[in-house]
Short mmCIF file of C-alpha atoms in Angstrom, two decimals:
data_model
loop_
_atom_site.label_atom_id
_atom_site.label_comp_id
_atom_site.label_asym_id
_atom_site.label_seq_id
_atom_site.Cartn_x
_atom_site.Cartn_y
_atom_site.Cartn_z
CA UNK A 17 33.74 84.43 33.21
CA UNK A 18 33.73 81.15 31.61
CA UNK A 19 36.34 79.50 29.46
CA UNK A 20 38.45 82.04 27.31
CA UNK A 21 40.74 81.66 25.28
CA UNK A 22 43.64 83.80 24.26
CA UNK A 23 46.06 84.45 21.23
CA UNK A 24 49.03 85.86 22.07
CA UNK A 25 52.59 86.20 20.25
CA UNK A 26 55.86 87.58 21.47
CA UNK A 27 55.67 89.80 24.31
CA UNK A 28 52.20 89.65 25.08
CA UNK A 29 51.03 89.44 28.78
CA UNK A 30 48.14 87.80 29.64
CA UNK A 31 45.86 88.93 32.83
CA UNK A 32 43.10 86.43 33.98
CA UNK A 33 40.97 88.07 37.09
CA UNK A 34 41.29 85.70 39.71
CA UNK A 35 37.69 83.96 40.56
CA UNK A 36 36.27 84.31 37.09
CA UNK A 37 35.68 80.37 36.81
CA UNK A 38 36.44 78.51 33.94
CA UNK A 39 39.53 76.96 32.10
CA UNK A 40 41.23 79.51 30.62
CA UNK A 41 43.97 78.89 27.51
CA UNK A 42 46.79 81.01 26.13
CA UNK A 43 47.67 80.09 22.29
CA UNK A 44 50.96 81.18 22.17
CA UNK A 45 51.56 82.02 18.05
CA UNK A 46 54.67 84.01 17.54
CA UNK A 47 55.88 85.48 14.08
CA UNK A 48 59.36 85.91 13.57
CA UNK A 49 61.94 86.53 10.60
CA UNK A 50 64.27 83.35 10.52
CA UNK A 51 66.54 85.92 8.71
CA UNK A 52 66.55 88.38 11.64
CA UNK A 53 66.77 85.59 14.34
CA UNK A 54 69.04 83.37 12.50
CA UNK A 55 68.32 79.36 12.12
CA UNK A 56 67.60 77.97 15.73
CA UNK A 57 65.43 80.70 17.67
CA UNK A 58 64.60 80.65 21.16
CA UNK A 59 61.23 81.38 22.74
CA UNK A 60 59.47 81.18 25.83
CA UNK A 61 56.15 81.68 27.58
CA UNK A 62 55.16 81.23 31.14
CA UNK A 63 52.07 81.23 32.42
CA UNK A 64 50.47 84.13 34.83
CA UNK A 65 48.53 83.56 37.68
CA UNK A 66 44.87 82.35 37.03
CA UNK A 67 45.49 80.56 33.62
CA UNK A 68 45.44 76.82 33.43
CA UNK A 69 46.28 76.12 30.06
CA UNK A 70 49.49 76.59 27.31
CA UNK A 71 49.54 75.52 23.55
CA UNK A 72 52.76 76.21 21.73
CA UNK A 73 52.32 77.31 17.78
CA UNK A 74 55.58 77.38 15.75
CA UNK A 75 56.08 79.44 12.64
CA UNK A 76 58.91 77.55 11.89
CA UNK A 77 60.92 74.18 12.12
CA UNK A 78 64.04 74.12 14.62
CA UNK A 79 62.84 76.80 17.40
CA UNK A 80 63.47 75.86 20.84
CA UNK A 81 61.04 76.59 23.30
CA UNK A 82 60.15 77.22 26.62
CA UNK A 83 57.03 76.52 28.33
CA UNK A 84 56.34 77.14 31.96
CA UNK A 85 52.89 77.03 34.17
CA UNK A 86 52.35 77.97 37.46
CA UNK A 87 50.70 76.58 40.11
CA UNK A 88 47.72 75.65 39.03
CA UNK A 89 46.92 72.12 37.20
CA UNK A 90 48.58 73.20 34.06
CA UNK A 91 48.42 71.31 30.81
CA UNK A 92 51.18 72.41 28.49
CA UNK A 93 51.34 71.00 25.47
CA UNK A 94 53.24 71.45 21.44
CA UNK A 95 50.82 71.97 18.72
CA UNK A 96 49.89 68.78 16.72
CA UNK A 97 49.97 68.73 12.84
CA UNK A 98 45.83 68.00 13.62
CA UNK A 99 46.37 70.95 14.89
CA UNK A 100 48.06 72.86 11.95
CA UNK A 101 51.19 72.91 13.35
CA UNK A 102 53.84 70.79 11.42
CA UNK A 103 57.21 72.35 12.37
CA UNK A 104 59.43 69.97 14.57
CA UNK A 105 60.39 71.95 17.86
CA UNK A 106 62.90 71.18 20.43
CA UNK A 107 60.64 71.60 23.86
CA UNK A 108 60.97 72.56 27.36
CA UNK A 109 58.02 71.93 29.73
CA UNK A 110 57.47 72.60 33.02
CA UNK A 111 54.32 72.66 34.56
CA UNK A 112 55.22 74.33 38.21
CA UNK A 113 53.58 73.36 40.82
CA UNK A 114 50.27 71.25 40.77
CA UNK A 115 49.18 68.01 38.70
CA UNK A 116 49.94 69.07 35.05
CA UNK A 117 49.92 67.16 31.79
CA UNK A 118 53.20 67.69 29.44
CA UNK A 119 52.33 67.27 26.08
CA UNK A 120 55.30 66.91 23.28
CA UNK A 121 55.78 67.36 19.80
CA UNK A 122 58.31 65.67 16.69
CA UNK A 123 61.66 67.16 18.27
CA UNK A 124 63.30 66.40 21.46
CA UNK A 125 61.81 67.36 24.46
CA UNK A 126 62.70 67.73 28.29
CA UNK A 127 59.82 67.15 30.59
CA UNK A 128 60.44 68.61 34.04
CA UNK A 129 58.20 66.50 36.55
CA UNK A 130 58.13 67.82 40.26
CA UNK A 131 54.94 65.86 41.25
CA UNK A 132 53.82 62.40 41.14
CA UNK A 133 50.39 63.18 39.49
CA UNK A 134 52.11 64.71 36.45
CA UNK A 135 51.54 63.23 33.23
CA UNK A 136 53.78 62.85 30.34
CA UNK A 137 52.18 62.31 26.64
CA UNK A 138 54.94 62.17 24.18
CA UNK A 139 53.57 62.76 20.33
CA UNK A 140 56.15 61.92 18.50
CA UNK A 141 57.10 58.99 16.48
CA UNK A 142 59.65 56.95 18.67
CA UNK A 143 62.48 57.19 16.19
CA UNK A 144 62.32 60.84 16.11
CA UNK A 145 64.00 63.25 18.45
CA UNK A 146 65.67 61.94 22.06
CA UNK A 147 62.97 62.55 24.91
CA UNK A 148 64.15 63.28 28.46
CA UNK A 149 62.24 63.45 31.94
CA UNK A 150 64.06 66.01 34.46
CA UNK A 151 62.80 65.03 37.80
CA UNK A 152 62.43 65.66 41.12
CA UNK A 153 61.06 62.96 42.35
CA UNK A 154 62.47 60.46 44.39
CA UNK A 155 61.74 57.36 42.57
CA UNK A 156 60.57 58.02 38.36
CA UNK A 157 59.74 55.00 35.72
CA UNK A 158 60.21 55.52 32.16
CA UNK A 159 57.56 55.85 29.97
CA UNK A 160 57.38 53.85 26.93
CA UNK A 161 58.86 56.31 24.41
CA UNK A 162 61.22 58.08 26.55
CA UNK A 163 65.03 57.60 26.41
CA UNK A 164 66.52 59.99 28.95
CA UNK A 165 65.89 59.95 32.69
CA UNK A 166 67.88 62.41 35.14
CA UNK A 167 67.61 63.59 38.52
CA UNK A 168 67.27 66.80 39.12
CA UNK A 169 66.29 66.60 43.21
CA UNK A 170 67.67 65.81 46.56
CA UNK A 171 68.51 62.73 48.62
CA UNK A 172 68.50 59.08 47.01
CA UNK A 173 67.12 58.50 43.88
CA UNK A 174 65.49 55.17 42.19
CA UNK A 175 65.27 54.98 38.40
CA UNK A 176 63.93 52.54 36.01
CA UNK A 177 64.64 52.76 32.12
CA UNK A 178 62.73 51.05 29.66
CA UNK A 179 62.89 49.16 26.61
CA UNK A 180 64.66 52.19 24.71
CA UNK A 181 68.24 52.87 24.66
CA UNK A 182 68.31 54.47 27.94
CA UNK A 183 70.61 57.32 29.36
CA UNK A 184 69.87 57.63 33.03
CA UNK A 185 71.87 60.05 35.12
CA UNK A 186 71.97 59.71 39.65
CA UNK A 187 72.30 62.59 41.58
CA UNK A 188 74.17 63.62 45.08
CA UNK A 189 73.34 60.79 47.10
CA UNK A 190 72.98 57.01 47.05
CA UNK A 191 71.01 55.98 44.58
CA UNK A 192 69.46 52.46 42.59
CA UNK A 193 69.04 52.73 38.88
CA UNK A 194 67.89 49.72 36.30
CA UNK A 195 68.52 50.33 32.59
CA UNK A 196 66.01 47.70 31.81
CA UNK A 197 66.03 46.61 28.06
CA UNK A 198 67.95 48.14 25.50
CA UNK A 199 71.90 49.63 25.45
CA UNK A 200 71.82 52.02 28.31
CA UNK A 201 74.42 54.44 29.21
CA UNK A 202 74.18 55.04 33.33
CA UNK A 203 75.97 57.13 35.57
CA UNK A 204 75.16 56.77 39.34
CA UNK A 205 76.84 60.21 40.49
CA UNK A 206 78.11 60.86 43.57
CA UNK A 207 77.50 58.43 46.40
CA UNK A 208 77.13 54.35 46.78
CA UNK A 209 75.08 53.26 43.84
CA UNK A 210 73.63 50.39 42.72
CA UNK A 211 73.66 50.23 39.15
CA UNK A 212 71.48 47.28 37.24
CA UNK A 213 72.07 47.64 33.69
CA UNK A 214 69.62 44.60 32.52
CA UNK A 215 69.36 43.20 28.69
CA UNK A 216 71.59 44.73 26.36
CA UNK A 217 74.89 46.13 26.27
CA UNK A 218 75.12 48.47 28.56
CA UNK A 219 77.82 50.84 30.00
CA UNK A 220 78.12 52.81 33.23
CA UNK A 221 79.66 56.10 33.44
CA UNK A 222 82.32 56.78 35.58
CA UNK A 223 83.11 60.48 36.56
CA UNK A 224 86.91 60.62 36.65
CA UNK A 225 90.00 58.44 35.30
CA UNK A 226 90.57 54.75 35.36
CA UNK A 227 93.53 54.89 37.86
CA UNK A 228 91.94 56.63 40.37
CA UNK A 229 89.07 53.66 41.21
CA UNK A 230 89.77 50.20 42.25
CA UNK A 231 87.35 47.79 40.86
CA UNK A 232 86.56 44.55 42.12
CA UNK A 233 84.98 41.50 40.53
CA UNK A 234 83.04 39.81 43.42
CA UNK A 235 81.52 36.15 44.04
CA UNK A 236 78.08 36.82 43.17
CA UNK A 237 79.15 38.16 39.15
CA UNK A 238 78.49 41.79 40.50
CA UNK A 239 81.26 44.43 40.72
CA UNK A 240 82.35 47.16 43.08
CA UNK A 241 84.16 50.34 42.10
CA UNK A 242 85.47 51.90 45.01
CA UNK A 243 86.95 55.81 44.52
CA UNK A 244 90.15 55.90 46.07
CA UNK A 245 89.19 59.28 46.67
CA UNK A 246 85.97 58.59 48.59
CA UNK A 247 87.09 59.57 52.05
CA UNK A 248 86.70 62.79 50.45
CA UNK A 249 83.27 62.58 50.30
CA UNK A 250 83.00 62.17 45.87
CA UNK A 251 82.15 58.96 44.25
CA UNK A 252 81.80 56.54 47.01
CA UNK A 253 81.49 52.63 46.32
CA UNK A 254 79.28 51.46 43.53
CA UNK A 255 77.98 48.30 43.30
CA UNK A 256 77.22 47.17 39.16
CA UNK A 257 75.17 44.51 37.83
CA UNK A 258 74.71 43.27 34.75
CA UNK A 259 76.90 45.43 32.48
CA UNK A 260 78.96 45.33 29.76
CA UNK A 261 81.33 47.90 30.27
CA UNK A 262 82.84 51.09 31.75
CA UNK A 263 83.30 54.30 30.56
CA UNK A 264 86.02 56.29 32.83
CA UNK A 265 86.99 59.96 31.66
CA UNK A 266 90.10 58.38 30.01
CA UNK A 267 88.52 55.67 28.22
CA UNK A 268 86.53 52.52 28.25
CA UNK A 269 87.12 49.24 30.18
CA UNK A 270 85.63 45.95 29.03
CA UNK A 271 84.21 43.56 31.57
CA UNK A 272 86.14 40.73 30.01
CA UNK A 273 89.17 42.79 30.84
CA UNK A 274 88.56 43.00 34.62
CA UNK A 275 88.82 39.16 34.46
CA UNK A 276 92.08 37.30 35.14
CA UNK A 277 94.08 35.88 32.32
CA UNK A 278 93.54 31.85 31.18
CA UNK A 279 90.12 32.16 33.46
CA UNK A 280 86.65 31.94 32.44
CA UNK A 281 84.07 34.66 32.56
CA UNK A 282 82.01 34.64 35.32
CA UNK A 283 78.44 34.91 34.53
CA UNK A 284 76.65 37.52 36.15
CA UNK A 285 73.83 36.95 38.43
CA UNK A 286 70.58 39.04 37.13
CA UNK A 287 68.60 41.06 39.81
CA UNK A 288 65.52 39.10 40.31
CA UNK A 289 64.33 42.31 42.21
CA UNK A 290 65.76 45.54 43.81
CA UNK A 291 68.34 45.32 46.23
CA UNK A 292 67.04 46.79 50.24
CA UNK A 293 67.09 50.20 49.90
CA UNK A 294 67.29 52.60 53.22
CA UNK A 295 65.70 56.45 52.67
CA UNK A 296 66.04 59.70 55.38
CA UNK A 297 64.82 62.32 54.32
CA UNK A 298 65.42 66.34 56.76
CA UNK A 299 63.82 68.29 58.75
CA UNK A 300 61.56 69.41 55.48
CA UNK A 301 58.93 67.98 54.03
CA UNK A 302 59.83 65.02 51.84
CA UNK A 303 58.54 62.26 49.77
CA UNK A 304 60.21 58.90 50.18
CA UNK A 305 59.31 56.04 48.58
CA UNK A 306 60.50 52.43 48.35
CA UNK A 307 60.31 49.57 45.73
CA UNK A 308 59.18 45.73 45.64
CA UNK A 309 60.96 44.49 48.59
CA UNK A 310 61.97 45.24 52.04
CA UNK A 311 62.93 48.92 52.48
CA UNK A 312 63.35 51.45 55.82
CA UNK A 313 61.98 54.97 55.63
CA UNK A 314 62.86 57.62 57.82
CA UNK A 315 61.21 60.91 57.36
CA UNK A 316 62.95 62.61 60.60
CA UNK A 317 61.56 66.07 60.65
CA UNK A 318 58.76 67.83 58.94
CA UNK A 319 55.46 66.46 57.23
CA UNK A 320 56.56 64.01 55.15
CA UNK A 321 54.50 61.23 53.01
CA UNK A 322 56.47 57.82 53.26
CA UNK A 323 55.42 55.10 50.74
CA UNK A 324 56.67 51.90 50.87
CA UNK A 325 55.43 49.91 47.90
CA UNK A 326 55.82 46.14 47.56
CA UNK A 327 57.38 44.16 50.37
CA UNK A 328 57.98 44.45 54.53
CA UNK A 329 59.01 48.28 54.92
CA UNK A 330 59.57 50.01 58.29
CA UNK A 331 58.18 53.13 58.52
CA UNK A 332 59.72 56.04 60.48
CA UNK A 333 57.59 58.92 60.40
CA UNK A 334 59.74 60.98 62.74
CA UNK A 335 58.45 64.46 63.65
CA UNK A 336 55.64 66.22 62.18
CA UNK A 337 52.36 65.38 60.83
CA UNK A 338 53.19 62.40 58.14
CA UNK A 339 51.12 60.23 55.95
CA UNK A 340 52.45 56.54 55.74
CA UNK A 341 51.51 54.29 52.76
CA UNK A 342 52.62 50.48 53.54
CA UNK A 343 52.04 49.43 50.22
CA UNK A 344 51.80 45.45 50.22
CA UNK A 345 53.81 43.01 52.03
CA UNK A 346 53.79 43.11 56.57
CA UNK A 347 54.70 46.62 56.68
CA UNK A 348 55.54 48.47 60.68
CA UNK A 349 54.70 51.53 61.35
CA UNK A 350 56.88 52.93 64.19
CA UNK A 351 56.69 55.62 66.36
CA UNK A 352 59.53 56.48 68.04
CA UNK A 353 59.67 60.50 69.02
CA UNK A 354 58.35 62.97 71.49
CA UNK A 355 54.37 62.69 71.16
CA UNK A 356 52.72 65.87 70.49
CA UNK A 357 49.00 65.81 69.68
CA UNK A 358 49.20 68.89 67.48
CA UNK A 359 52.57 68.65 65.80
CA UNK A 360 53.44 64.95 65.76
CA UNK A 361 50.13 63.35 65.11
CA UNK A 362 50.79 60.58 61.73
CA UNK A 363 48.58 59.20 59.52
CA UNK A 364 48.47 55.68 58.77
CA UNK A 365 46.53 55.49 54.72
CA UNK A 366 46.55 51.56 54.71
CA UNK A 367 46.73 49.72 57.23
CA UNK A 368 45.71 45.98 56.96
CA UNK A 369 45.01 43.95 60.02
CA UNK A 370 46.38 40.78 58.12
CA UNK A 371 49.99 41.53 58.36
CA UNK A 372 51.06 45.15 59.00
CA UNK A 373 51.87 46.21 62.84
CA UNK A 374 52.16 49.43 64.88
CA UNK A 375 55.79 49.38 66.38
CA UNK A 376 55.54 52.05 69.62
CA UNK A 377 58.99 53.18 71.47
CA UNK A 378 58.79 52.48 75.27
CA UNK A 379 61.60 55.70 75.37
CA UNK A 380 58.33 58.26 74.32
CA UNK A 381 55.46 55.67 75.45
CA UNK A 382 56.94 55.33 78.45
CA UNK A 383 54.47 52.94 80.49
CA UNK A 384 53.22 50.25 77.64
CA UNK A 385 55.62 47.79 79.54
CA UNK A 386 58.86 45.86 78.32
CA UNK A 387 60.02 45.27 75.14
CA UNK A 388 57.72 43.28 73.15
CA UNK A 389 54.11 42.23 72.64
CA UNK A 390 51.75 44.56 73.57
CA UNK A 391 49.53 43.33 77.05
CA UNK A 392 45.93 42.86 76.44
CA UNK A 393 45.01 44.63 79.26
CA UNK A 394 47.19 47.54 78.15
CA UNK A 395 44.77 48.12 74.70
CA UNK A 396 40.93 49.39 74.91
CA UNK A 397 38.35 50.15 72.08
CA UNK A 398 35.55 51.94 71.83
CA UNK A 399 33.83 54.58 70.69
CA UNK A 400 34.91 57.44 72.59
CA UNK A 401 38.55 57.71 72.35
CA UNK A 402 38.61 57.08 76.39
CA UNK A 403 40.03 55.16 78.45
CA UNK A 404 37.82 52.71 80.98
CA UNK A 405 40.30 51.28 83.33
CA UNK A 406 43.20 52.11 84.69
CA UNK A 407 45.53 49.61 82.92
CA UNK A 408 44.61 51.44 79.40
CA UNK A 409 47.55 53.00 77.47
CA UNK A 410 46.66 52.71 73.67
CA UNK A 411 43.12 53.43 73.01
CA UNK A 412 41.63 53.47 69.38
CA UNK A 413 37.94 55.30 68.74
CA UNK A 414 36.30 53.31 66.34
CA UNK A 415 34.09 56.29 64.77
CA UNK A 416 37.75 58.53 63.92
CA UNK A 417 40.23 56.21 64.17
CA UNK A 418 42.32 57.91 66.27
CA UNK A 419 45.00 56.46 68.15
CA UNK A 420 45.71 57.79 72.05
CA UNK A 421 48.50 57.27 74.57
CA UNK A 422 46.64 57.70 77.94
CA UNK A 423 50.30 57.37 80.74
CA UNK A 424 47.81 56.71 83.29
CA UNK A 425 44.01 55.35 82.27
CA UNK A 426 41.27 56.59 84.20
CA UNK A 427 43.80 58.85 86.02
CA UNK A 428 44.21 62.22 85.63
CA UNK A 429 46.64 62.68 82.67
CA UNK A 430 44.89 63.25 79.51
CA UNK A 431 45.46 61.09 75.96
CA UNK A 432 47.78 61.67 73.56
CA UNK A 433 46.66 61.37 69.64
CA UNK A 434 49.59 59.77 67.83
CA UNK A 435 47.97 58.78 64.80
CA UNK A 436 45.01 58.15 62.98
CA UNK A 437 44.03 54.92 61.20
CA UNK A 438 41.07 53.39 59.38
CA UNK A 439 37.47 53.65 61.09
CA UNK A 440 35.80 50.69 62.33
CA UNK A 441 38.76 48.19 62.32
CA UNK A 442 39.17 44.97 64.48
CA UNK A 443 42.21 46.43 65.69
CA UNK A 444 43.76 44.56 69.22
CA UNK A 445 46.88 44.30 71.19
CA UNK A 446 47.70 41.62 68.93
CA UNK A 447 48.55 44.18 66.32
CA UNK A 448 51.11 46.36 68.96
CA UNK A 449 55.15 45.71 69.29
CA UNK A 450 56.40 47.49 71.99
CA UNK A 451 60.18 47.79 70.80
#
């Protein structure tokens, strides 16, 4: 019981009972021979079950480590010097599952986030050692002294440097990345990317050799690389703003030297904000998310959580049992498949009578009427969830805030839950787009 602590070195296996309470520690202190290991040792630690917490010791400068949690809310951290440890260390972290805190040290360290309530706290100075976040997540900023950001997940991918001299790296799909400040170095992967390299000379990598893409300078100062290869599924067409040049497998390319002979340069035209982005996830669970303006999400199957951010998003839950987070802007919410009380029932976290609208699918809600508006006498309130005439089809209960499709009113088919919303709302027809 309570909060223990233990010391442990190499090889040492620690066994917490599960239910003892507390927050439990391992200090992980190893002793080693640098002349029986050699110069650069390796060593690792994960976690057992029923321990929250991991603190690193080094007896020595230039070990690489390995630190791994589990899947509780981990915190995972290098030794300070406040701590008596002054050896620089080249880290690993990975928390697991859960809401963990990654704590660095002087060397360079990879951070592997897998959920958005992670935390990052890098300790050292900014001019020492080369930081990277492993992620993932489908959309990751930067932190302040970070310089590497790559994706390590599935699907599209949106990442934002910083100020630093950024290296960001896409993955398998089509993704948006913004080198911010600084000389970046990005590389969009496969798929159609959008690449914004921002201030500073940056460069974008290109997997492959200069004669096998056909670039093309267009009107607006942007660019498009188009694989010649990309019927074949690799590279695709990426679209690149606001670089400085191109780094092929063969060698670099200039901008200047994409530009006809005895012409001027065109000036590029900065992003003034993120280009429309469209996200599907599977049939699994998945987190999409979108970013200050207008973007479509489309969880298809499984329980997903869609989040649009800033601006007018749609919002296809699909199947399952999905949260939907609007974000600002006149966000729809649209409900377009089989209803299902128990395995197709969304929920709506923030929905705002102002501007954001329910859009419902006369294909699955089969007798709201014709395309457009809902009909007044087609929505009822109260505080029961029923219906009270037989014109009802969409009833919200105040006290839950559960949405129901009744087919026939007072008639003899039962509602439908499709959703649930906020309590107590002056929701109406007004707020209903049959589509």
């Amino acid at each position: 019981m309570g909060n223990d602590t233990y010391v442990v070195g190499v090889g040492d296996v620690v066994i917490e009972t599960a239910g003892d309470g507390g927050t439990d520690t391992v200090e992980f202190r190893p002793v080693y021979n640098y002349n029986q290991y050699g110069p650069n040792p390796i060593e690792s630690f994960t976690l057992g079950g029923n321990v929250e917490n991991l603190t690193y010791y080094s007896a020595g400068s230039g070990v690489n480590f390995y630190g791994v949690g589990n899947n509780l809310d981990n915190v995972v951290k290098i030794a300070t010097e406040m701590e008596g440890a002054q050896y620089y260390v080249a880290a690993t972290l990975d928390g697991g599952t859960g809401a963990d805190t990654l704590i660095g040290g002087n060397g360079s360290d990879t951070y592997h986030v897998n959920s958005p309530d992670d935390v990052v706290v890098d300790n050292c100075d900014q001019w020492m050692g080369n930081d990277t976040i492993v992620t993932t997540l489908r959309e990751y900023r930067l932190g302040v002294d970070i310089e590497t950001l790559a994706f390590s997940g599935s699907g599209s991918f949106v990442g934002y440097g910083n100020d630093n001299n950024n290296t960001i790296a896409g993955g398998n799909s089509n993704d948006v990345i913004y080198g911010g400040g600084g000389n970046d170095q990005l590389n969009g992967g496969v798929g159609n990317d959008t690449i914004s390299g921002g201030e500073g000379y940056d460069h974008v990598e290109i997997n492959g050799a200069r004669v096998d893409f056909t670039i093309t300078k267009n009107a607006d100062g942007s660019i498009t690389i188009t694989d010649n290869w990309s019927l074949d599924g690799d590279l695709g067409i990426d679209v690149i703003i606001e670089v400085e040049a191109f780094h092929f497998g063969d060698g670099n390319v200039a901008v200047e030297a994409l530009l006809p002979r005895h012409s001027e340069p065109h000036p590029f035209v900065p992003l003034d904000q993120p280009p429309r982005v469209t996200f599907t996830g599977n049939n699994g669970s998945n987190t999409l998310t979108g970013n200050e303006v207008a973007n479509v999400l489309k969880g298809l199957g499984g329980s997903d959580v869609l989040r649009g951010l800033d601006g007018s998003d749609n919002l296809f839950g699909g199947a399952g049992r999905d949260k939907l987070y609007g974000g600002t802007g006149a966000d729809m919410f649209v409900f377009d498949t089989k209803l299902d009380a128990k395995t197709n029932k969304d929920s709506i976290q923030d929905f705002r009578i102002v501007d954001d609208t329910l859009w419902i699918s006369n294909s699955f809600f089969t007798r709201v009427g014709k395309d457009g508006d809902l009909k007044a006498p087609a929505f009822w309130a109260n505080n029961t969830g029923k219906a009270h005439s037989a014109s009802d089809r969409i009833i919200y209960d105040r006290d839950s805030g559960i949405l129901y499709y009744d087919a026939d009113g007072t008639g003899k088919i039962a509602g439908v839950a499709f959703a649930t919303i906020s309590k107590k709302i002056a929701l109406t027809h007004r707020d209903f787009l049959v589509i």
